[in-house]
Amino acid sequence: MPTNSELAAKMLRDASMFFRQVGEQNPPVAEQMNQNAEVYDQVAQLVESDPTGEVPTQDPGEEQAQASE
C-alpha cells in the first residue's frame, strides 16, 4: 500500500503527463503546458525526497530587486 507522499507524487506526475498531452494537442499553448508540467514534476520530486520539507519563499520585494539586476 503506498504512503500518502507516494500517492501525492504519482498524482503530480500524472498531472504533469496531462499537461504535456494538452500541449502536444494544442501547439499555441504548448510552451505554457510544458512549463506547468515541469513544475508538477519538480513538486513530485520534492514530495518524494522530503515529504515534510518546507518550500523556501521570497519576499515580493526581493523578487522585484532580483528582476531589476
Short mmCIF file of the N, C-alpha and C atoms (twelve columns), coordinates in Angstrom:
data_MODEL
# 
_entry.id   MODEL 
# 
loop_
_atom_site.group_PDB 
_atom_site.id 
_atom_site.type_symbol 
_atom_site.label_atom_id 
_atom_site.label_alt_id 
_atom_site.label_comp_id 
_atom_site.label_asym_id 
_atom_site.label_seq_id 
_atom_site.Cartn_x 
_atom_site.Cartn_y 
_atom_site.Cartn_z 
_atom_site.pdbx_PDB_model_num 
ATOM 1   N N  . MET A 1  0.854  -1.183 0.000   1 
ATOM 2   C CA . MET A 1  0.000  0.000  0.000   1 
ATOM 3   C C  . MET A 1  0.898  1.244  0.000   1 
ATOM 4   N N  . PRO A 2  0.642  2.186  -0.917  1 
ATOM 5   C CA . PRO A 2  1.503  3.375  -0.987  1 
ATOM 6   C C  . PRO A 2  1.265  4.323  0.184   1 
ATOM 7   N N  . THR A 3  2.311  5.091  0.492   1 
ATOM 8   C CA . THR A 3  2.176  6.131  1.505   1 
ATOM 9   C C  . THR A 3  1.469  7.341  0.883   1 
ATOM 10  N N  . ASN A 4  1.047  8.254  1.734   1 
ATOM 11  C CA . ASN A 4  0.393  9.472  1.232   1 
ATOM 12  C C  . ASN A 4  1.325  10.249 0.308   1 
ATOM 13  N N  . SER A 5  2.612  10.335 0.667   1 
ATOM 14  C CA . SER A 5  3.539  11.093 -0.171  1 
ATOM 15  C C  . SER A 5  3.788  10.387 -1.504  1 
ATOM 16  N N  . GLU A 6  3.823  9.058  -1.499  1 
ATOM 17  C CA . GLU A 6  3.977  8.332  -2.760  1 
ATOM 18  C C  . GLU A 6  2.770  8.554  -3.664  1 
ATOM 19  N N  . LEU A 7  1.585  8.524  -3.082  1 
ATOM 20  C CA . LEU A 7  0.370  8.762  -3.858  1 
ATOM 21  C C  . LEU A 7  0.345  10.198 -4.393  1 
ATOM 22  N N  . ALA A 8  0.737  11.155 -3.553  1 
ATOM 23  C CA . ALA A 8  0.765  12.553 -3.993  1 
ATOM 24  C C  . ALA A 8  1.739  12.737 -5.149  1 
ATOM 25  N N  . ALA A 9  2.918  12.133 -5.052  1 
ATOM 26  C CA . ALA A 9  3.904  12.251 -6.124  1 
ATOM 27  C C  . ALA A 9  3.377  11.631 -7.417  1 
ATOM 28  N N  . LYS A 10 2.721  10.480 -7.309  1 
ATOM 29  C CA . LYS A 10 2.153  9.839  -8.503  1 
ATOM 30  C C  . LYS A 10 1.088  10.728 -9.141  1 
ATOM 31  N N  . MET A 11 0.244  11.319 -8.318  1 
ATOM 32  C CA . MET A 11 -0.805 12.193 -8.854  1 
ATOM 33  C C  . MET A 11 -0.203 13.423 -9.525  1 
ATOM 34  N N  . LEU A 12 0.851  13.973 -8.935  1 
ATOM 35  C CA . LEU A 12 1.515  15.122 -9.540  1 
ATOM 36  C C  . LEU A 12 2.142  14.747 -10.880 1 
ATOM 37  N N  . ARG A 13 2.749  13.573 -10.954 1 
ATOM 38  C CA . ARG A 13 3.355  13.130 -12.215 1 
ATOM 39  C C  . ARG A 13 2.280  12.845 -13.265 1 
ATOM 40  N N  . ASP A 14 1.156  12.295 -12.832 1 
ATOM 41  C CA . ASP A 14 0.049  12.074 -13.775 1 
ATOM 42  C C  . ASP A 14 -0.461 13.413 -14.315 1 
ATOM 43  N N  . ALA A 15 -0.564 14.406 -13.452 1 
ATOM 44  C CA . ALA A 15 -0.994 15.737 -13.896 1 
ATOM 45  C C  . ALA A 15 0.025  16.322 -14.866 1 
ATOM 46  N N  . SER A 16 1.300  16.087 -14.600 1 
ATOM 47  C CA . SER A 16 2.353  16.550 -15.496 1 
ATOM 48  C C  . SER A 16 2.181  15.946 -16.889 1 
ATOM 49  N N  . MET A 17 1.912  14.658 -16.944 1 
ATOM 50  C CA . MET A 17 1.687  13.999 -18.235 1 
ATOM 51  C C  . MET A 17 0.465  14.589 -18.936 1 
ATOM 52  N N  . PHE A 18 -0.584 14.896 -18.169 1 
ATOM 53  C CA . PHE A 18 -1.784 15.504 -18.747 1 
ATOM 54  C C  . PHE A 18 -1.432 16.838 -19.403 1 
ATOM 55  N N  . PHE A 19 -0.678 17.686 -18.695 1 
ATOM 56  C CA . PHE A 19 -0.297 18.984 -19.260 1 
ATOM 57  C C  . PHE A 19 0.510  18.811 -20.540 1 
ATOM 58  N N  . ARG A 20 1.424  17.853 -20.544 1 
ATOM 59  C CA . ARG A 20 2.225  17.623 -21.749 1 
ATOM 60  C C  . ARG A 20 1.345  17.172 -22.916 1 
ATOM 61  N N  . GLN A 21 0.381  16.311 -22.642 1 
ATOM 62  C CA . GLN A 21 -0.510 15.840 -23.700 1 
ATOM 63  C C  . GLN A 21 -1.373 16.974 -24.241 1 
ATOM 64  N N  . VAL A 22 -1.850 17.845 -23.355 1 
ATOM 65  C CA . VAL A 22 -2.629 19.003 -23.811 1 
ATOM 66  C C  . VAL A 22 -1.765 19.874 -24.719 1 
ATOM 67  N N  . GLY A 23 -0.503 20.079 -24.321 1 
ATOM 68  C CA . GLY A 23 0.403  20.878 -25.134 1 
ATOM 69  C C  . GLY A 23 0.676  20.262 -26.496 1 
ATOM 70  N N  . GLU A 24 0.799  18.940 -26.526 1 
ATOM 71  C CA . GLU A 24 1.031  18.255 -27.807 1 
ATOM 72  C C  . GLU A 24 -0.162 18.417 -28.744 1 
ATOM 73  N N  . GLN A 25 -1.356 18.441 -28.185 1 
ATOM 74  C CA . GLN A 25 -2.571 18.525 -28.995 1 
ATOM 75  C C  . GLN A 25 -2.969 19.955 -29.322 1 
ATOM 76  N N  . ASN A 26 -2.346 20.916 -28.650 1 
ATOM 77  C CA . ASN A 26 -2.727 22.313 -28.832 1 
ATOM 78  C C  . ASN A 26 -1.459 23.173 -28.856 1 
ATOM 79  N N  . PRO A 27 -0.768 23.232 -30.003 1 
ATOM 80  C CA . PRO A 27 0.514  23.940 -30.093 1 
ATOM 81  C C  . PRO A 27 0.524  25.387 -29.582 1 
ATOM 82  N N  . PRO A 28 -0.552 26.162 -29.726 1 
ATOM 83  C CA . PRO A 28 -0.484 27.531 -29.216 1 
ATOM 84  C C  . PRO A 28 -0.249 27.630 -27.697 1 
ATOM 85  N N  . VAL A 29 -0.622 26.599 -26.961 1 
ATOM 86  C CA . VAL A 29 -0.423 26.639 -25.506 1 
ATOM 87  C C  . VAL A 29 0.649  25.647 -25.045 1 
ATOM 88  N N  . ALA A 30 1.377  25.061 -25.988 1 
ATOM 89  C CA . ALA A 30 2.355  24.022 -25.658 1 
ATOM 90  C C  . ALA A 30 3.424  24.518 -24.690 1 
ATOM 91  N N  . GLU A 31 3.950  25.704 -24.898 1 
ATOM 92  C CA . GLU A 31 5.003  26.215 -24.016 1 
ATOM 93  C C  . GLU A 31 4.507  26.342 -22.578 1 
ATOM 94  N N  . GLN A 32 3.336  26.920 -22.396 1 
ATOM 95  C CA . GLN A 32 2.774  27.075 -21.052 1 
ATOM 96  C C  . GLN A 32 2.479  25.715 -20.424 1 
ATOM 97  N N  . MET A 33 1.951  24.793 -21.201 1 
ATOM 98  C CA . MET A 33 1.641  23.462 -20.670 1 
ATOM 99  C C  . MET A 33 2.919  22.723 -20.261 1 
ATOM 100 N N  . ASN A 34 3.980  22.886 -21.034 1 
ATOM 101 C CA . ASN A 34 5.249  22.261 -20.680 1 
ATOM 102 C C  . ASN A 34 5.842  22.883 -19.413 1 
ATOM 103 N N  . GLN A 35 5.672  24.180 -19.254 1 
ATOM 104 C CA . GLN A 35 6.133  24.834 -18.023 1 
ATOM 105 C C  . GLN A 35 5.348  24.305 -16.825 1 
ATOM 106 N N  . ASN A 36 4.045  24.175 -16.990 1 
ATOM 107 C CA . ASN A 36 3.219  23.620 -15.909 1 
ATOM 108 C C  . ASN A 36 3.679  22.204 -15.570 1 
ATOM 109 N N  . ALA A 37 3.930  21.399 -16.592 1 
ATOM 110 C CA . ALA A 37 4.365  20.023 -16.383 1 
ATOM 111 C C  . ALA A 37 5.673  19.978 -15.612 1 
ATOM 112 N N  . GLU A 38 6.604  20.859 -15.946 1 
ATOM 113 C CA . GLU A 38 7.888  20.891 -15.242 1 
ATOM 114 C C  . GLU A 38 7.698  21.217 -13.762 1 
ATOM 115 N N  . VAL A 39 6.818  22.145 -13.467 1 
ATOM 116 C CA . VAL A 39 6.567  22.499 -12.070 1 
ATOM 117 C C  . VAL A 39 5.975  21.304 -11.316 1 
ATOM 118 N N  . TYR A 40 5.031  20.639 -11.920 1 
ATOM 119 C CA . TYR A 40 4.423  19.468 -11.270 1 
ATOM 120 C C  . TYR A 40 5.468  18.374 -11.045 1 
ATOM 121 N N  . ASP A 41 6.364  18.166 -12.010 1 
ATOM 122 C CA . ASP A 41 7.443  17.189 -11.839 1 
ATOM 123 C C  . ASP A 41 8.377  17.591 -10.697 1 
ATOM 124 N N  . GLN A 42 8.698  18.875 -10.616 1 
ATOM 125 C CA . GLN A 42 9.579  19.352 -9.545  1 
ATOM 126 C C  . GLN A 42 8.941  19.157 -8.173  1 
ATOM 127 N N  . VAL A 43 7.653  19.449 -8.064  1 
ATOM 128 C CA . VAL A 43 6.968  19.277 -6.786  1 
ATOM 129 C C  . VAL A 43 6.867  17.794 -6.434  1 
ATOM 130 N N  . ALA A 44 6.650  16.943 -7.419  1 
ATOM 131 C CA . ALA A 44 6.633  15.498 -7.166  1 
ATOM 132 C C  . ALA A 44 7.969  15.053 -6.588  1 
ATOM 133 N N  . GLN A 45 9.050  15.564 -7.157  1 
ATOM 134 C CA . GLN A 45 10.384 15.221 -6.645  1 
ATOM 135 C C  . GLN A 45 10.557 15.694 -5.210  1 
ATOM 136 N N  . LEU A 46 10.097 16.898 -4.912  1 
ATOM 137 C CA . LEU A 46 10.193 17.421 -3.544  1 
ATOM 138 C C  . LEU A 46 9.399  16.557 -2.568  1 
ATOM 139 N N  . VAL A 47 8.203  16.170 -2.963  1 
ATOM 140 C CA . VAL A 47 7.350  15.350 -2.101  1 
ATOM 141 C C  . VAL A 47 8.013  14.003 -1.822  1 
ATOM 142 N N  . GLU A 48 8.647  13.442 -2.838  1 
ATOM 143 C CA . GLU A 48 9.309  12.146 -2.655  1 
ATOM 144 C C  . GLU A 48 10.571 12.260 -1.805  1 
ATOM 145 N N  . SER A 49 11.365 13.270 -2.074  1 
ATOM 146 C CA . SER A 49 12.656 13.372 -1.404  1 
ATOM 147 C C  . SER A 49 12.573 13.956 -0.003  1 
ATOM 148 N N  . ASP A 50 11.595 14.817 0.256   1 
ATOM 149 C CA . ASP A 50 11.472 15.451 1.572   1 
ATOM 150 C C  . ASP A 50 10.004 15.774 1.843   1 
ATOM 151 N N  . PRO A 51 9.205  14.750 2.181   1 
ATOM 152 C CA . PRO A 51 7.754  14.932 2.300   1 
ATOM 153 C C  . PRO A 51 7.310  16.001 3.290   1 
ATOM 154 N N  . THR A 52 8.097  16.261 4.305   1 
ATOM 155 C CA . THR A 52 7.675  17.258 5.301   1 
ATOM 156 C C  . THR A 52 8.485  18.548 5.198   1 
ATOM 157 N N  . GLY A 53 9.284  18.664 4.144   1 
ATOM 158 C CA . GLY A 53 10.111 19.856 3.967   1 
ATOM 159 C C  . GLY A 53 9.280  21.087 3.661   1 
ATOM 160 N N  . GLU A 54 9.916  22.222 3.807   1 
ATOM 161 C CA . GLU A 54 9.261  23.499 3.519   1 
ATOM 162 C C  . GLU A 54 9.843  24.096 2.254   1 
ATOM 163 N N  . VAL A 55 8.989  24.709 1.480   1 
ATOM 164 C CA . VAL A 55 9.414  25.367 0.248   1 
ATOM 165 C C  . VAL A 55 9.885  26.774 0.613   1 
ATOM 166 N N  . PRO A 56 11.108 27.123 0.217   1 
ATOM 167 C CA . PRO A 56 11.580 28.476 0.513   1 
ATOM 168 C C  . PRO A 56 10.768 29.506 -0.270  1 
ATOM 169 N N  . THR A 57 10.422 30.566 0.370   1 
ATOM 170 C CA . THR A 57 9.666  31.623 -0.296  1 
ATOM 171 C C  . THR A 57 10.482 32.903 -0.282  1 
ATOM 172 N N  . GLN A 58 10.134 33.793 -1.184  1 
ATOM 173 C CA . GLN A 58 10.805 35.078 -1.265  1 
ATOM 174 C C  . GLN A 58 9.813  36.182 -0.926  1 
ATOM 175 N N  . ASP A 59 10.323 37.198 -0.285  1 
ATOM 176 C CA . ASP A 59 9.562  38.414 -0.042  1 
ATOM 177 C C  . ASP A 59 9.331  39.065 -1.405  1 
ATOM 178 N N  . PRO A 60 8.122  39.550 -1.706  1 
ATOM 179 C CA . PRO A 60 7.863  40.176 -3.014  1 
ATOM 180 C C  . PRO A 60 8.876  41.261 -3.367  1 
ATOM 181 N N  . GLY A 61 9.379  41.985 -2.383  1 
ATOM 182 C CA . GLY A 61 10.401 42.998 -2.637  1 
ATOM 183 C C  . GLY A 61 11.690 42.396 -3.144  1 
ATOM 184 N N  . GLU A 62 12.038 41.208 -2.654  1 
ATOM 185 C CA . GLU A 62 13.243 40.523 -3.112  1 
ATOM 186 C C  . GLU A 62 13.109 40.130 -4.572  1 
ATOM 187 N N  . GLU A 63 11.921 39.651 -4.973  1 
ATOM 188 C CA . GLU A 63 11.701 39.255 -6.363  1 
ATOM 189 C C  . GLU A 63 11.899 40.441 -7.297  1 
ATOM 190 N N  . GLN A 64 11.372 41.604 -6.916  1 
ATOM 191 C CA . GLN A 64 11.497 42.790 -7.759  1 
ATOM 192 C C  . GLN A 64 12.955 43.232 -7.838  1 
ATOM 193 N N  . ALA A 65 13.683 43.150 -6.720  1 
ATOM 194 C CA . ALA A 65 15.076 43.543 -6.710  1 
ATOM 195 C C  . ALA A 65 15.899 42.633 -7.609  1 
ATOM 196 N N  . GLN A 66 15.622 41.326 -7.571  1 
ATOM 197 C CA . GLN A 66 16.355 40.380 -8.408  1 
ATOM 198 C C  . GLN A 66 16.025 40.602 -9.882  1 
ATOM 199 N N  . ALA A 67 14.786 40.925 -10.185 1 
ATOM 200 C CA . ALA A 67 14.374 41.127 -11.575 1 
ATOM 201 C C  . ALA A 67 15.054 42.354 -12.188 1 
ATOM 202 N N  . SER A 68 15.340 43.362 -11.360 1 
ATOM 203 C CA . SER A 68 15.933 44.587 -11.894 1 
ATOM 204 C C  . SER A 68 17.450 44.510 -11.991 1 
ATOM 205 N N  . GLU A 69 18.060 43.451 -11.493 1 
ATOM 206 C CA . GLU A 69 19.530 43.328 -11.541 1 
ATOM 207 C C  . GLU A 69 20.025 42.944 -12.901 1 
# 
